[in-house]
Amino acid sequence: MSKQMPEAEFRSAALELRDEPFEPEVLSSEVAFEGAVWNVRDDRVHYGDGEIRRQYVEHTGAVAILALDDEGRVLLIQQYRHPIRHRDWELPAGLLDIAGEEPLEAARRELAEEADLVAAHWEPLVSSWTTPGGNDEMIHVFLATGLSAAPTAHAREDEEADIRVEWVALQDAVDAVLDGRMRNGILGIGVLAAAQRPLVRS
């Protein structure tokens, strides 16, 4: 019969959990495909006693916004995503593709561009590598409260031209994620993180 860890030690061990940087020797690194938005990189890496080869998407990084109104409703947008052939529900989000722009400033810009909103209060909510086996994207999700209409509406085109916008009770969004009815990963991380907060500032 295994001996159980004392509760205090268990809590301490859990608090110490964190991802660890690791920098193996990169033997070669080339752009295998140059894309319109992202490139695919082909790396040969010395690993252990051998060598591995990995191809992955070089990503600019991104931001997403969990906008929460005074009634505890979260702003969701629905738009067409060609790789999955779905109009999935998402959080407002966008790329870190402007040189020198900090993630928070990008989040402010994206909330105005995608939802015609500005927020009085901003807080980091959660950050995540979206697909660490296939790209190097890190997305930073911010909580935005104290919402009001942006001074001007943003012109939209392509997939953004027919964005559908809905305000949904946070718990309803959590239920839809856990039921498998909404499967966007960033949306899932965002609403689950927001639901864990004991107090949301408005």
Coordinates of C-alpha atoms in Angstrom, one line a residue:
M1 CA 0.0 0.0 0.0
S2 CA 1.5 3.3 -1.0
K3 CA 2.2 6.0 1.6
Q4 CA 0.2 9.2 1.1
M5 CA 2.0 12.5 1.0
P6 CA 1.0 14.8 3.9
E7 CA -1.4 17.4 2.8
A8 CA 1.0 20.3 3.5
E9 CA 3.8 18.7 1.5
F10 CA 1.3 17.9 -1.3
R11 CA 0.2 21.6 -1.6
S12 CA 3.9 22.7 -1.5
A13 CA 4.8 20.3 -4.4
A14 CA 1.8 21.5 -6.4
L15 CA 2.8 25.1 -6.1
E16 CA 6.3 24.4 -7.4
L17 CA 5.0 22.9 -10.6
R18 CA 6.2 24.9 -13.6
D19 CA 7.5 24.4 -17.2
E20 CA 11.3 24.2 -17.4
P21 CA 13.4 25.9 -20.1
F22 CA 15.6 23.4 -22.1
E23 CA 18.0 24.4 -24.9
P24 CA 19.4 21.4 -26.8
E25 CA 22.0 22.0 -29.4
V26 CA 20.4 23.0 -32.7
L27 CA 22.5 21.4 -35.5
S28 CA 20.7 23.1 -38.4
S29 CA 17.6 25.3 -38.8
E30 CA 16.1 26.2 -42.1
V31 CA 12.8 27.7 -43.5
A32 CA 11.2 24.8 -45.2
F33 CA 8.2 26.8 -46.4
E34 CA 7.7 30.5 -46.5
G35 CA 4.0 31.3 -46.0
A36 CA 1.9 34.4 -46.4
V37 CA 1.4 34.7 -42.6
W38 CA 3.7 32.1 -41.0
N39 CA 6.7 30.1 -42.0
V40 CA 7.4 26.4 -41.4
R41 CA 10.9 25.8 -39.9
D42 CA 12.9 22.6 -40.3
D43 CA 15.3 21.9 -37.3
R44 CA 17.8 19.1 -36.7
V45 CA 18.5 18.9 -33.0
H46 CA 21.0 17.0 -30.9
Y47 CA 18.9 15.2 -28.3
G48 CA 20.1 12.5 -25.8
D49 CA 22.5 10.2 -27.6
G50 CA 21.0 10.9 -31.0
E51 CA 19.4 13.4 -33.3
I52 CA 15.8 14.4 -33.9
R53 CA 14.3 16.4 -36.8
R54 CA 11.3 18.6 -36.2
Q55 CA 9.2 20.8 -38.4
Y56 CA 7.0 23.4 -36.9
V57 CA 5.2 26.7 -37.6
E58 CA 7.0 29.8 -36.6
H59 CA 4.4 32.0 -35.0
T60 CA 4.3 35.7 -34.0
G61 CA 2.4 35.0 -30.8
A62 CA -1.1 36.3 -30.1
V63 CA -3.4 37.8 -27.6
A64 CA -7.0 37.1 -26.7
I65 CA -9.5 39.0 -24.6
L66 CA -12.1 37.7 -22.1
A67 CA -14.4 40.7 -22.0
L68 CA -16.8 40.5 -19.0
D69 CA -19.6 43.0 -18.6
D70 CA -21.3 44.2 -15.3
E71 CA -23.8 41.3 -15.5
G72 CA -21.1 38.6 -15.6
R73 CA -21.6 37.9 -19.3
V74 CA -18.6 37.1 -21.5
L75 CA -18.3 38.4 -25.1
L76 CA -18.1 35.6 -27.6
I77 CA -17.6 36.0 -31.4
Q78 CA -18.3 33.4 -34.0
Q79 CA -16.4 33.3 -37.4
Y80 CA -15.5 30.9 -40.1
R81 CA -12.2 29.1 -39.7
H82 CA -11.1 27.4 -42.9
P83 CA -8.8 24.6 -41.5
I84 CA -11.6 23.2 -39.4
R85 CA -14.5 24.0 -41.7
H86 CA -16.4 25.4 -38.8
R87 CA -17.8 28.7 -37.6
D88 CA -16.5 28.3 -34.1
W89 CA -17.1 30.4 -31.0
E90 CA -14.0 32.3 -29.9
L91 CA -12.8 35.1 -27.7
P92 CA -11.7 38.3 -29.6
A93 CA -8.1 37.7 -30.5
G94 CA -5.3 38.7 -32.8
L95 CA -1.7 38.3 -33.7
L96 CA 1.3 40.0 -32.2
D97 CA 2.4 41.1 -35.6
I98 CA 3.2 44.8 -35.1
A99 CA 6.9 45.4 -34.2
G100 CA 7.4 46.6 -30.7
E101 CA 3.8 46.3 -29.6
E102 CA 3.3 44.9 -26.1
P103 CA 0.7 42.2 -25.6
L104 CA -1.6 44.5 -23.5
E105 CA -1.6 47.2 -26.2
A106 CA -2.3 44.5 -28.8
A107 CA -5.2 43.3 -26.7
R108 CA -6.6 46.8 -26.5
R109 CA -6.4 47.1 -30.3
E110 CA -8.0 43.8 -31.0
L111 CA -10.9 44.4 -28.7
A112 CA -11.7 47.6 -30.5
E113 CA -11.1 46.1 -34.0
E114 CA -13.2 42.9 -33.4
A115 CA -15.9 44.1 -31.0
D116 CA -15.9 47.9 -31.2
L117 CA -15.3 48.0 -27.4
V118 CA -12.9 49.7 -25.0
A119 CA -12.2 48.6 -21.4
A120 CA -11.4 50.6 -18.3
H121 CA -9.7 47.7 -16.5
W122 CA -7.2 45.1 -17.8
E123 CA -5.6 42.2 -16.0
P124 CA -3.5 39.3 -17.3
L125 CA -5.7 36.2 -17.0
V126 CA -3.7 33.2 -18.4
S127 CA -1.0 32.5 -21.0
S128 CA -0.7 29.3 -23.0
W129 CA 1.4 27.6 -25.7
T130 CA -1.4 26.6 -28.1
T131 CA 0.2 23.6 -29.8
P132 CA 3.7 23.0 -28.5
G133 CA 4.3 20.0 -30.7
G134 CA 3.5 21.9 -33.9
N135 CA 4.1 25.6 -33.4
D136 CA 5.9 28.0 -31.0
E137 CA 2.8 30.2 -30.5
M138 CA 2.3 31.7 -27.0
I139 CA -1.1 33.4 -26.5
H140 CA -1.7 35.8 -23.7
V141 CA -5.3 36.1 -22.5
F142 CA -6.4 39.3 -20.7
L143 CA -9.5 40.0 -18.6
A144 CA -11.1 43.2 -19.7
T145 CA -13.9 44.8 -17.6
G146 CA -15.5 48.3 -17.3
L147 CA -16.6 48.0 -20.9
S148 CA -17.9 50.8 -23.2
A149 CA -18.4 51.4 -26.9
A150 CA -15.3 52.4 -28.9
P151 CA -15.4 55.9 -30.4
T152 CA -15.6 54.5 -33.9
A153 CA -16.6 51.2 -35.5
H154 CA -13.9 49.2 -37.2
A155 CA -14.2 48.2 -40.9
R156 CA -14.0 44.4 -41.2
E157 CA -13.3 42.1 -44.2
D158 CA -12.8 38.4 -45.2
E159 CA -13.8 36.1 -42.3
E160 CA -14.3 39.1 -40.0
A161 CA -16.9 40.6 -42.2
D162 CA -19.7 38.4 -40.9
I163 CA -18.6 37.9 -37.3
R164 CA -21.5 37.1 -35.0
V165 CA -21.3 38.6 -31.6
E166 CA -23.1 37.3 -28.5
W167 CA -23.0 38.1 -24.8
V168 CA -23.3 34.8 -22.8
A169 CA -23.4 34.2 -19.1
L170 CA -19.9 33.0 -18.0
Q171 CA -21.3 29.8 -16.5
D172 CA -23.2 29.0 -19.7
A173 CA -19.9 29.3 -21.6
V174 CA -18.1 27.1 -19.1
D175 CA -20.9 24.5 -19.5
A176 CA -20.7 24.6 -23.3
V177 CA -16.9 24.0 -23.1
L178 CA -17.2 21.1 -20.7
D179 CA -20.1 19.6 -22.7
G180 CA -18.0 19.7 -25.8
R181 CA -20.3 22.1 -27.6
M182 CA -17.6 24.8 -27.9
R183 CA -14.2 23.4 -28.7
N184 CA -11.9 26.4 -29.3
G185 CA -9.0 25.8 -27.0
I186 CA -8.3 29.5 -26.2
L187 CA -11.9 30.1 -25.5
G188 CA -11.9 27.1 -23.2
I189 CA -8.8 28.2 -21.3
G190 CA -10.1 31.7 -20.9
V191 CA -13.6 31.0 -19.6
L192 CA -12.4 28.2 -17.3
A193 CA -9.7 30.6 -15.9
A194 CA -12.2 33.4 -15.4
A195 CA -14.6 31.1 -13.7
Q196 CA -11.9 30.2 -11.1
R197 CA -11.5 33.8 -10.1
P198 CA -13.1 34.5 -6.7
L199 CA -13.9 38.2 -7.6
V200 CA -14.0 39.8 -11.0
R201 CA -13.5 43.6 -11.1
S202 CA -16.0 45.6 -13.1

